[in-house]
Amino acid sequence: MASFNHARAAYEYLSRRQESRNQKPEARIQNPEARSKKIASGKTAPRLLQDLLLYDPCHPPSSGYNLLADLPVPFEKSRQLPAIRGKGSCEHKLVLKPNQCVLPEHDTRPDPSTVYQLAAHCLECRCHVSIVMDWRGEGAGLMPCPTEDVPLHHFLPIPDPNGRLEGENGPQGGSWVQSQRFRCSSPTCCAAVTIRIRPPRLTPEWVVLLSNKDAIKERAEKAMAEDPVRFEGHALPPPVQVLMNLRIYLANAMKDPDGRRILGNNKKWMLCLGDACADLLEYLGFTRQASFVNDSDWWPPRPNTTAALPYEEPLNLLLDDVEKELLTLVNQRPVEERRAVGAMYVPIPAMQEIQRVLGSLGYKTTPASRTVDLTQEEHPFYAGLGVTGDFHDELVVFAYGRQILCDPGNTPYYLECLQGIAEGRKSEDLLCKAVLEESEGKISLKDVRNAYSELGLTANLDDDTITGAFNARLSDSPKQEAQLRRALKIIGQSRNSDQIQVVASNTVTTYEQALSWLGATAGMDDAFLTSMYSVKVSENKDDEPIARHAIALIAERRKSGALKTWLDTGLLGEVEMDIGQAYTRLGIDDRTVDDDTILATYNILAGDTPSQLEDLRRALTAIAKSKDSYLIKTFLNTGMVSSAHAASDWPVGLENIGNTCYLNSLLQFYFTVKPLRELVLEFDDYKMAIEEDGLRKKQVGSRRVSRKEVERAQRFVYQLQKLFQSMISAPTAQVTPEQELARLTLISSTTEEHFRRQSILSAHRPSLGDIDGRPILGPHPPPQVQPTAVDNEMSENITTTGAVDAVGEDTAIEEDASSEATLVEKPVSDVENVMVLDVEEKEQQQAIFDDKENLVPRKADLARPSTPDNHLAPLAESSPSRANGRPHQFIPTEEPDNDREDTVMTNDAPPTPPPEVCPTRAPPPVPPRPIPDDQKKAIQEEVELGAQQDVTEVIANVLFQLQCAIKAQSVDESGEQIDLVKKLFFGKQKSYITDKQGLIRSKEEFISDIKIDVASGPRDIYAAFDGAYDEQEVEIGGALEPQYTTISQLPPVLQVLVQRVQFDAEKKTTFKSNHHLELKETIYLDRYMDSGDEDLLARRRECWRWKKEMAELEKRKAYLTTTEVDLDMPDVLTSAAGYLRQISEVEDDDPIEVKPLLLQQLESAAQSAKKELSDIDEQIKTLNTSINSQFTDLRKLPYRLHSVFIHRGYVSSGHYWIYIYDFAKEIWRKYNDGYVTEVKDTREIFDRDPADRPATPYFLVYVKDELSHILVNSVCRDIVEQQQQPVTTQEAIVDVEMEDRPAEEMLDWQQPDHGNSTSEDSQQGASQSIPGWNSRGLYPVYGSNDW
């Protein structure tokens, strides 16, 4: 492979050389205007030097802050600044390396050809610093700094994409060079400075070899032991002697061009260095050569001994650097040791020479200062202006002027820095300068913060929200208009926002100001502008003249007759919307979406903003015309979607009541699960009686359940019953879920309480709306689980149990305590927009706080497993889990201050926090004012309905409430309630860990779903399942141990969550993975079972071994196919050979000689690489065949695909729908909110969506094949034409005669051994005691149900 690497480097080098030759001379010259337009915050030369002395790239701070190149972080008293220096960083003491310097002569000024070069190294950390000052750029010869007007260089950083570069001669781990470039901001000075910092040439390991007494003693004694007679009387060399001997060898090599051979048996050589230092010697250029006398003689390095100063050749630079490091190490030895060998080194300080190179020698300082004291912490305001604490006031003013000139956008902060330094120094000159700046209209950052505080806002809000808040405050406090407008003007000036400044000045004179004042954009059509006008005028009637003037300005600029007519008559007339505006108006980015999705989006927006219905219909009309869509045109004409199916034979759709598309999909799925549907419809037969004895014994999720939770859960089931009855009996094609059902489904009791308090106390309420301009149409997907450690132990072969709903009380207490702290204790009469709780509300809040132990479990608690003290180590490249792109299944999480030992599901994700409120695009939002009592209830319902929960949290909340609402059929050994819900949806999985001694430990736990992911690429469903159950490595007590998982009990209804939310470590953001997941209509789960079959386990282990082999092959293939020139390795080598052959044939004054042997080697290497790639592909193909066929004979446990939840959109927004299979009619249906349609082409479910924003499966449901006719039933209709009278939620909505048998009876009736169970069968589980419930019906496979 060495020839591959050399060929690649040669090819890239020659390509760059040829490109440079072909480039026109004028193209190489920098655009003169580019430099003048480049502005940024800078620093003066003394500040640059001070930062350089404190900058240690070998010990970066945890914040990642680059002291040398990054802009200073604005100081604010209430905020802690990030760390600017890392722990253990060095305060450099630089000394010169004369052989690498070109220093300025005294009393000379630079000219257009001047280049100064200073090289130094640190006496403490031995790092190397190079400073190059170059005046050969633009403007050379005009007037370089310092001058009378520009007394110091003011340097601006030049972004360097290379940052940390790889050195050519460095050892591994220490070969980088940190490079930072700056240029002087003065227009008359062309100075540019480049600072390079590199770590020591000698690695810590080599320093130990040369200076550690034990290391020296070990190799010296080894040499003496090999020939004790020859070394008789020789003492062990001290470290100083070793360092000086190596330094002498290097110094001699720099002087002697021929060099003298060093005999391998030289006693001094063997005692001090010898073969133990071979790696170091070879790095320094020493070469080993055998002779007649010795097998390992050494030749010293061969640098260019005639090279002129300063050194430029890499080897000369390396040896000079190492010599200085050796002298530094000598200087760090005790004085007595140095004196014994006469090794006294007097370095040359570099500070004065650096100041001369940077033009800052003798700059004007404050009278009380002489030098900069690096041990004293100075105020961040000095760094803000790019000065040091010893600057004279005149230089502080100079630096302030340069900063605001180069970076005018941050003028408020620079003015605050000037004010702060003036106040700290009590300087009249600086105070006078600050006052003058304010008189010229400049504002400080302190003024900006006060302005935001005046309006009760924060700086992270957008312009629309700020102006909306201003208008709200102005309408409430008209007497404070002048004060409020002054605050708004300051905010607009600081943000450079025309929109805000126009509102602050209350004047509109230009087209741009008119758009800004209306909160509109140039792309909005005329009809929408009139809507914006109406919004503005409705907020403040006094703004009507300005609003009309704004519309007039826009009409004049656009030459719009429609707007002019509207101003005269109030009628706009018909304005046709183009197709681009239509899709934008509906918020649809992807024009390939189907008609159902378009109609669903339209209905959502129409429901949310009925005042804009006309504009929405115009958009839908334009889309219908463009697509020639019969479906959309029918809807526009009739308000309905035509259906060819009889209502009695077709499921009903569910209307979207505001971002509830995921809820609708979930409800449709639950409705088709026949046993669950029967439970809901016949809830009174399952309902738990609320009495103290039953409540005291009831345990769901490994904890007691409170009365309030049971009552809330039963309200939920009654609401669900009401909906199910409507879905059965409604004569219409669509029914509308009630908001109360949506609230109880989407929001747990804990979240409900949290949002209730927010709705009372906060002016910024969560609500339905947009995120980044896109509507949220469902709950947030679950975030990626990050592995953390937990302090528990796993006992050998001990099985623990738990439930999905387990929760710790400590967390609930902590949450309530923090919420309680926000309550308003007394009225505040002098502060507007503060809501005050009356006595009754306070008592309600306190009652809730006192009852905190009865709060519903949080999702974070549901995800907390009881696991051993382990955490996942990074996966090895050859891990079979790496081949699967496997998600971590055995993942413990850590909860601070939690002493509970509950065992719960390990594969539930923590909750996604509620999204931040993002203002809609139009009309501009108006922050809420104090709410009258008669409006609180309505707004609270909107808040609760708009709360966005993650997918798994919603499902967990539903299952938890169903279990809370019904009575137990039995209990397990821990007291956990066993019921129909538990038996339908919950299974068990078992994890095995093998330690180094071969001891196998296991842990069993409940699961309600299996989590798979597609993070690393597309895959089929089996490969995704493998990712959840393959072997992986976990770290326990500092050791890596293998762990794998099996399924010990399968539930009849198997739920599969596809984890698509991933975390981008570079951007620090989450994103949705849209990789394709290949689904199969039938899957066989035999391979994952905990059957005790040794043959099955052997098969699995063999499959894991194949995956490790394939991972190694994939890694090698990636190396051979991934290059920087977008070619694979064979093509790179072939192209390099062809390019070199072409160059050798070109006539040139400076021809390049290409040896024929090189061409032959390149062609041979290309053939070898091509053959290797072909062999790798064949091996991968063979391994894939083996893996895919390993378990094809295991087909005893088939599960059929029943439901596929689909999401199209982004990580925090988008739209959900569901596909459900009808086993009776053998068809797939698509449930898209109110529309239920037959899927004619199943490729839309199973094939990859080619769209840029594809529709991807998020949640899958498989059902046990032999029970599919019992478990699911897609159509259940018994239409009642006559209008029913409304009844309470505690009563049956419609009394319908159901032909289907009860769920348990049906399951019992379908089993072949009904009525023939033996006495042994009756003792195998608590479920046997339930009448009408046969054990085999819902037993997980491989054994009876011991729940």
Short mmCIF file of N, CA, C and O in Angstrom, two decimals, residues 1247-1293:
data_model
loop_
_atom_site.label_atom_id
_atom_site.label_comp_id
_atom_site.label_asym_id
_atom_site.label_seq_id
_atom_site.Cartn_x
_atom_site.Cartn_y
_atom_site.Cartn_z
N ASP A 1247 -42.00 0.52 -1.15
CA ASP A 1247 -40.85 0.99 -1.92
C ASP A 1247 -40.33 2.30 -1.35
O ASP A 1247 -41.03 3.02 -0.63
N ARG A 1248 -39.10 2.61 -1.72
CA ARG A 1248 -38.48 3.86 -1.28
C ARG A 1248 -39.13 5.05 -1.96
O ARG A 1248 -39.34 5.05 -3.16
N ASP A 1249 -39.46 6.06 -1.17
CA ASP A 1249 -40.03 7.30 -1.70
C ASP A 1249 -38.90 8.15 -2.29
O ASP A 1249 -37.96 8.51 -1.58
N PRO A 1250 -38.93 8.47 -3.58
CA PRO A 1250 -37.82 9.21 -4.20
C PRO A 1250 -37.83 10.71 -3.91
O PRO A 1250 -36.91 11.42 -4.34
N ALA A 1251 -38.81 11.22 -3.18
CA ALA A 1251 -38.91 12.66 -2.95
C ALA A 1251 -37.75 13.15 -2.08
O ALA A 1251 -37.11 12.39 -1.35
N ASP A 1252 -37.48 14.47 -2.17
CA ASP A 1252 -36.43 15.06 -1.34
C ASP A 1252 -36.75 14.93 0.14
O ASP A 1252 -35.85 14.79 0.96
N ARG A 1253 -38.01 15.04 0.46
CA ARG A 1253 -38.45 14.88 1.85
C ARG A 1253 -39.38 13.67 1.90
O ARG A 1253 -40.60 13.80 1.92
N PRO A 1254 -38.80 12.46 1.90
CA PRO A 1254 -39.62 11.26 1.67
C PRO A 1254 -40.52 10.94 2.85
O PRO A 1254 -40.26 11.30 3.99
N ALA A 1255 -41.59 10.23 2.52
CA ALA A 1255 -42.46 9.66 3.55
C ALA A 1255 -41.80 8.38 4.06
O ALA A 1255 -41.45 7.50 3.28
N THR A 1256 -41.63 8.27 5.37
CA THR A 1256 -40.89 7.16 5.95
C THR A 1256 -41.68 6.54 7.09
O THR A 1256 -42.35 7.24 7.84
N PRO A 1257 -41.59 5.21 7.26
CA PRO A 1257 -42.29 4.56 8.38
C PRO A 1257 -41.64 4.92 9.71
O PRO A 1257 -40.42 4.91 9.85
N TYR A 1258 -42.48 5.22 10.69
CA TYR A 1258 -42.02 5.61 12.03
C TYR A 1258 -42.40 4.57 13.08
O TYR A 1258 -41.73 4.44 14.10
N PHE A 1259 -43.50 3.87 12.83
CA PHE A 1259 -44.00 2.92 13.83
C PHE A 1259 -44.68 1.79 13.07
O PHE A 1259 -45.46 2.02 12.15
N LEU A 1260 -44.37 0.56 13.44
CA LEU A 1260 -44.91 -0.63 12.77
C LEU A 1260 -45.65 -1.47 13.80
O LEU A 1260 -45.29 -1.51 14.97
N VAL A 1261 -46.65 -2.20 13.32
CA VAL A 1261 -47.37 -3.13 14.17
C VAL A 1261 -47.47 -4.46 13.43
O VAL A 1261 -47.99 -4.52 12.31
N TYR A 1262 -46.94 -5.51 14.06
CA TYR A 1262 -47.08 -6.87 13.56
C TYR A 1262 -47.96 -7.65 14.52
O TYR A 1262 -47.94 -7.41 15.74
N VAL A 1263 -48.76 -8.58 14.00
CA VAL A 1263 -49.62 -9.41 14.84
C VAL A 1263 -49.29 -10.87 14.59
O VAL A 1263 -48.86 -11.27 13.50
N LYS A 1264 -49.48 -11.66 15.61
CA LYS A 1264 -49.21 -13.08 15.51
C LYS A 1264 -50.11 -13.69 14.44
O LYS A 1264 -51.33 -13.52 14.46
N ASP A 1265 -49.51 -14.40 13.50
CA ASP A 1265 -50.23 -14.84 12.31
C ASP A 1265 -51.42 -15.73 12.66
O ASP A 1265 -52.53 -15.52 12.17
N GLU A 1266 -51.23 -16.70 13.54
CA GLU A 1266 -52.31 -17.64 13.83
C GLU A 1266 -53.46 -16.99 14.58
O GLU A 1266 -54.55 -17.54 14.65
N LEU A 1267 -53.23 -15.79 15.15
CA LEU A 1267 -54.29 -15.09 15.87
C LEU A 1267 -54.78 -13.84 15.14
O LEU A 1267 -55.55 -13.06 15.70
N SER A 1268 -54.33 -13.63 13.90
CA SER A 1268 -54.64 -12.38 13.21
C SER A 1268 -56.15 -12.19 13.04
O SER A 1268 -56.66 -11.07 13.15
N HIS A 1269 -56.89 -13.26 12.76
CA HIS A 1269 -58.34 -13.12 12.59
C HIS A 1269 -59.04 -12.83 13.90
O HIS A 1269 -60.18 -12.37 13.92
N ILE A 1270 -58.38 -13.13 15.02
CA ILE A 1270 -58.96 -12.85 16.33
C ILE A 1270 -58.54 -11.46 16.83
O ILE A 1270 -59.33 -10.73 17.42
N LEU A 1271 -57.30 -11.08 16.52
CA LEU A 1271 -56.73 -9.86 17.11
C LEU A 1271 -57.18 -8.60 16.40
O LEU A 1271 -57.36 -7.56 17.05
N VAL A 1272 -57.33 -8.64 15.08
CA VAL A 1272 -57.59 -7.40 14.35
C VAL A 1272 -58.79 -7.55 13.43
O VAL A 1272 -59.04 -8.62 12.89
N ASN A 1273 -59.49 -6.45 13.29
CA ASN A 1273 -60.67 -6.38 12.43
C ASN A 1273 -60.81 -4.93 11.99
O ASN A 1273 -61.08 -4.05 12.82
N SER A 1274 -60.58 -4.66 10.72
CA SER A 1274 -60.46 -3.27 10.25
C SER A 1274 -61.80 -2.56 10.11
O SER A 1274 -61.86 -1.35 10.27
N VAL A 1275 -62.86 -3.28 9.76
CA VAL A 1275 -64.16 -2.64 9.52
C VAL A 1275 -65.15 -3.11 10.56
O VAL A 1275 -65.40 -4.32 10.70
N CYS A 1276 -65.71 -2.17 11.29
CA CYS A 1276 -66.76 -2.46 12.27
C CYS A 1276 -67.76 -1.32 12.18
O CYS A 1276 -67.58 -0.27 12.79
N ARG A 1277 -68.82 -1.52 11.37
CA ARG A 1277 -69.82 -0.46 11.15
C ARG A 1277 -71.22 -1.01 11.42
O ARG A 1277 -71.55 -2.14 11.04
N ASP A 1278 -72.05 -0.22 12.07
CA ASP A 1278 -73.48 -0.50 12.26
C ASP A 1278 -74.15 0.86 12.28
O ASP A 1278 -74.37 1.45 13.33
N ILE A 1279 -74.43 1.36 11.08
CA ILE A 1279 -74.84 2.75 10.92
C ILE A 1279 -76.23 2.99 11.49
O ILE A 1279 -77.17 2.23 11.22
N VAL A 1280 -76.33 4.03 12.27
CA VAL A 1280 -77.61 4.48 12.83
C VAL A 1280 -77.97 5.78 12.15
O VAL A 1280 -77.29 6.80 12.33
N GLU A 1281 -79.02 5.75 11.35
CA GLU A 1281 -79.37 6.93 10.56
C GLU A 1281 -80.01 8.01 11.40
O GLU A 1281 -79.84 9.19 11.17
N GLN A 1282 -80.79 7.61 12.42
CA GLN A 1282 -81.52 8.59 13.21
C GLN A 1282 -80.58 9.31 14.17
O GLN A 1282 -79.71 8.69 14.77
N GLN A 1283 -80.71 10.64 14.31
CA GLN A 1283 -79.88 11.45 15.20
C GLN A 1283 -80.13 11.06 16.64
O GLN A 1283 -81.27 10.99 17.09
N GLN A 1284 -79.07 10.77 17.36
CA GLN A 1284 -79.20 10.38 18.76
C GLN A 1284 -79.13 11.60 19.67
O GLN A 1284 -78.50 12.60 19.36
N GLN A 1285 -79.81 11.50 20.81
CA GLN A 1285 -79.77 12.57 21.79
C GLN A 1285 -78.43 12.53 22.52
O GLN A 1285 -77.91 11.46 22.80
N PRO A 1286 -77.86 13.71 22.83
CA PRO A 1286 -76.58 13.72 23.55
C PRO A 1286 -76.73 13.14 24.95
O PRO A 1286 -77.74 13.33 25.60
N VAL A 1287 -75.73 12.41 25.37
CA VAL A 1287 -75.72 11.82 26.70
C VAL A 1287 -74.40 12.15 27.35
O VAL A 1287 -73.48 12.66 26.73
N THR A 1288 -74.29 11.84 28.61
CA THR A 1288 -73.06 12.13 29.35
C THR A 1288 -72.00 11.11 28.98
O THR A 1288 -72.30 10.02 28.47
N THR A 1289 -70.78 11.48 29.31
CA THR A 1289 -69.67 10.58 29.01
C THR A 1289 -69.71 9.33 29.85
O THR A 1289 -69.02 8.36 29.56
N GLN A 1290 -70.47 9.33 30.92
CA GLN A 1290 -70.52 8.15 31.78
C GLN A 1290 -71.56 7.14 31.30
O GLN A 1290 -71.77 6.11 31.90
N GLU A 1291 -72.28 7.46 30.19
CA GLU A 1291 -73.31 6.58 29.67
C GLU A 1291 -72.91 6.08 28.29
O GLU A 1291 -72.09 6.69 27.62
N ALA A 1292 -73.48 5.02 27.86
CA ALA A 1292 -73.22 4.52 26.51
C ALA A 1292 -73.81 5.51 25.51
O ALA A 1292 -74.92 6.00 25.66
N ILE A 1293 -73.07 5.82 24.46
CA ILE A 1293 -73.52 6.82 23.49
C ILE A 1293 -74.63 6.26 22.61
O ILE A 1293 -75.66 6.86 22.43
#
